[in-house]
C-alpha positions as semicolon CSV with decimal commas, in nm:
position;residue;x (nm);y (nm);z (nm)
1;X;1,521;0,862;0,038
2;X;1,507;1,145;0,313
3;X;1,817;1,324;0,451
4;X;2,159;1,122;0,433
5;X;2,167;0,773;0,513
6;X;2,435;0,513;0,537
7;X;2,466;0,243;0,241
8;X;2,346;-0,017;0,512
9;X;2,007;0,151;0,613
10;X;1,937;0,239;0,229
11;X;1,993;-0,166;0,142
12;X;1,761;-0,283;0,437
13;X;1,496;-0,013;0,325
14;X;1,511;-0,140;-0,039
15;X;1,501;-0,517;0,071
16;X;1,183;-0,413;0,329
17;X;1,045;-0,264;0,027
18;X;1,059;-0,552;-0,217
19;X;0,938;-0,803;0,084
20;X;0,636;-0,547;0,116
21;X;0,530;-0,573;-0,242
22;X;0,628;-0,958;-0,279
23;X;0,419;-1,042;0,037
24;X;0,123;-0,847;-0,178
25;X;0,115;-0,484;0,028
26;X;-0,008;-0,627;0,350
27;X;-0,157;-0,400;0,590
28;X;0,109;-0,267;0,793
29;X;-0,090;-0,337;1,126
30;X;-0,052;-0,679;1,060
31;X;0,299;-0,719;0,874
32;X;0,604;-0,697;1,090
33;X;0,982;-0,788;1,028
34;X;1,306;-0,796;1,253
35;X;1,652;-0,773;1,170
36;X;1,855;-1,101;1,131
37;X;2,181;-0,977;1,278
38;X;2,344;-0,664;1,436
39;X;2,389;-0,487;1,107
40;X;2,040;-0,500;1,042
41;X;1,959;-0,398;1,394
42;X;2,199;-0,081;1,358
43;X;1,989;-0,005;1,007
44;X;1,674;-0,061;1,175
45;X;1,749;0,203;1,433
46;X;1,866;0,436;1,183
47;X;1,540;0,400;0,939
48;X;1,338;0,452;1,231
49;X;1,521;0,802;1,298
50;X;1,437;0,894;0,956
51;X;1,058;0,807;0,963
52;X;1,068;0,496;0,760
53;X;0,985;0,226;1,021
54;X;0,865;0,197;1,370
55;X;0,835;-0,022;1,652
56;X;0,548;-0,259;1,644
57;X;0,456;-0,588;1,878
58;X;0,657;-0,813;1,624
59;X;0,969;-0,629;1,602
60;X;0,924;-0,341;1,349
61;X;0,677;-0,223;1,080
62;X;0,648;0,012;0,798
63;X;0,574;0,368;0,916
64;X;0,356;0,584;0,664
65;X;0,677;0,758;0,530
66;X;0,824;0,414;0,468
67;X;0,506;0,288;0,273
68;X;0,494;0,618;0,030
69;X;0,879;0,531;-0,022
70;X;0,774;0,184;-0,120
71;X;0,434;0,309;-0,330
72;X;0,688;0,574;-0,519
73;X;0,956;0,302;-0,562
74;X;0,728;0,059;-0,727
75;X;0,490;0,197;-1,004
76;X;0,119;0,075;-0,968
77;X;0,097;-0,284;-1,138
78;X;-0,065;-0,351;-1,436
79;X;-0,347;-0,550;-1,245
80;X;-0,430;-0,277;-1,039
81;X;-0,440;-0,040;-1,331
82;X;-0,668;-0,291;-1,511
83;X;-0,901;-0,310;-1,192
84;X;-0,943;0,093;-1,125
85;X;-1,066;0,061;-1,511
86;X;-1,328;-0,219;-1,451
87;X;-1,427;-0,026;-1,125
88;X;-1,463;0,334;-1,344
89;X;-1,687;0,135;-1,580
90;X;-1,919;-0,034;-1,295
91;X;-1,927;0,315;-1,128
92;X;-1,969;0,542;-1,420
93;X;-2,270;0,261;-1,528
94;X;-2,425;0,279;-1,184
95;X;-2,459;0,680;-1,272
96;X;-2,201;0,798;-1,030
97;X;-2,336;0,727;-0,730
98;X;-2,208;0,850;-0,352
99;X;-1,838;0,715;-0,371
100;X;-1,839;0,701;0,008
101;X;-2,145;0,421;-0,004
102;X;-2,127;0,286;-0,355
103;X;-1,945;-0,075;-0,253
104;X;-1,788;-0,334;-0,463
105;X;-1,594;-0,668;-0,373
106;X;-1,341;-0,865;-0,556
107;X;-1,441;-1,110;-0,801
108;X;-1,183;-1,382;-0,723
109;X;-0,860;-1,448;-0,550
110;X;-0,638;-1,270;-0,799
111;X;-0,864;-0,942;-0,752
112;X;-0,824;-0,975;-0,360
113;X;-0,463;-0,961;-0,395
114;X;-0,504;-0,625;-0,657
115;X;-0,745;-0,484;-0,402
116;X;-0,466;-0,473;-0,147
117;X;-0,238;-0,286;-0,349
118;X;-0,509;-0,036;-0,422
119;X;-0,582;-0,024;-0,064
120;X;-0,194;0,043;-0,010
121;X;-0,219;0,336;-0,256
122;X;-0,531;0,492;-0,063
123;X;-0,752;0,442;-0,357
124;X;-1,005;0,216;-0,178
125;X;-1,096;0,127;0,194
126;X;-1,285;-0,156;0,332
127;X;-1,630;-0,078;0,438
128;X;-1,636;-0,342;0,754
129;X;-1,390;-0,564;0,906
130;X;-1,261;-0,871;0,695
131;X;-1,223;-0,675;0,403
132;X;-1,506;-0,817;0,193
133;X;-1,656;-0,490;0,071
134;X;-1,478;-0,208;-0,027
135;X;-1,593;0,153;-0,125
136;X;-1,368;0,441;-0,283
137;X;-1,165;0,676;-0,090
138;X;-1,175;1,061;-0,231
139;X;-0,857;0,984;-0,359
140;X;-1,009;0,681;-0,526
141;X;-1,302;0,862;-0,692
142;X;-1,050;1,103;-0,814
143;X;-0,823;0,849;-0,985
144;X;-1,134;0,688;-1,155
145;X;-1,272;0,973;-1,291
146;X;-0,939;1,061;-1,436
147;X;-0,732;0,868;-1,719
148;X;-0,579;0,565;-1,500
């Protein structure tokens, strides 16, 4: 964690991180949270001062620093690793096309949740609104070309 934080702020950050993972790595712009009491409000102000969370229409949301902290604290799931392996196989089978335009879609509901994790980790991005068709980011292409 960045700098010195009170135990209260550290506990709330861990709780926020656990909720973010449990909720399936939602897009930060659609996932907000609020403190449940004054102790939480104090922790949230401290977390905001450290850059982990920021004000949002619904209260608070994870800032990019907070998301990175969560992703570092929670290793990639086996499902996400397996999805990357499958995408690598399809990508190489298709002859290593331009990764910025080569697209793919989740095969089922379970894959949709896994895609959300890969999106949060910066490996894939939606090609259009609705998150139905995806493509690799530069980091995603690098990840599939190495042993994931």
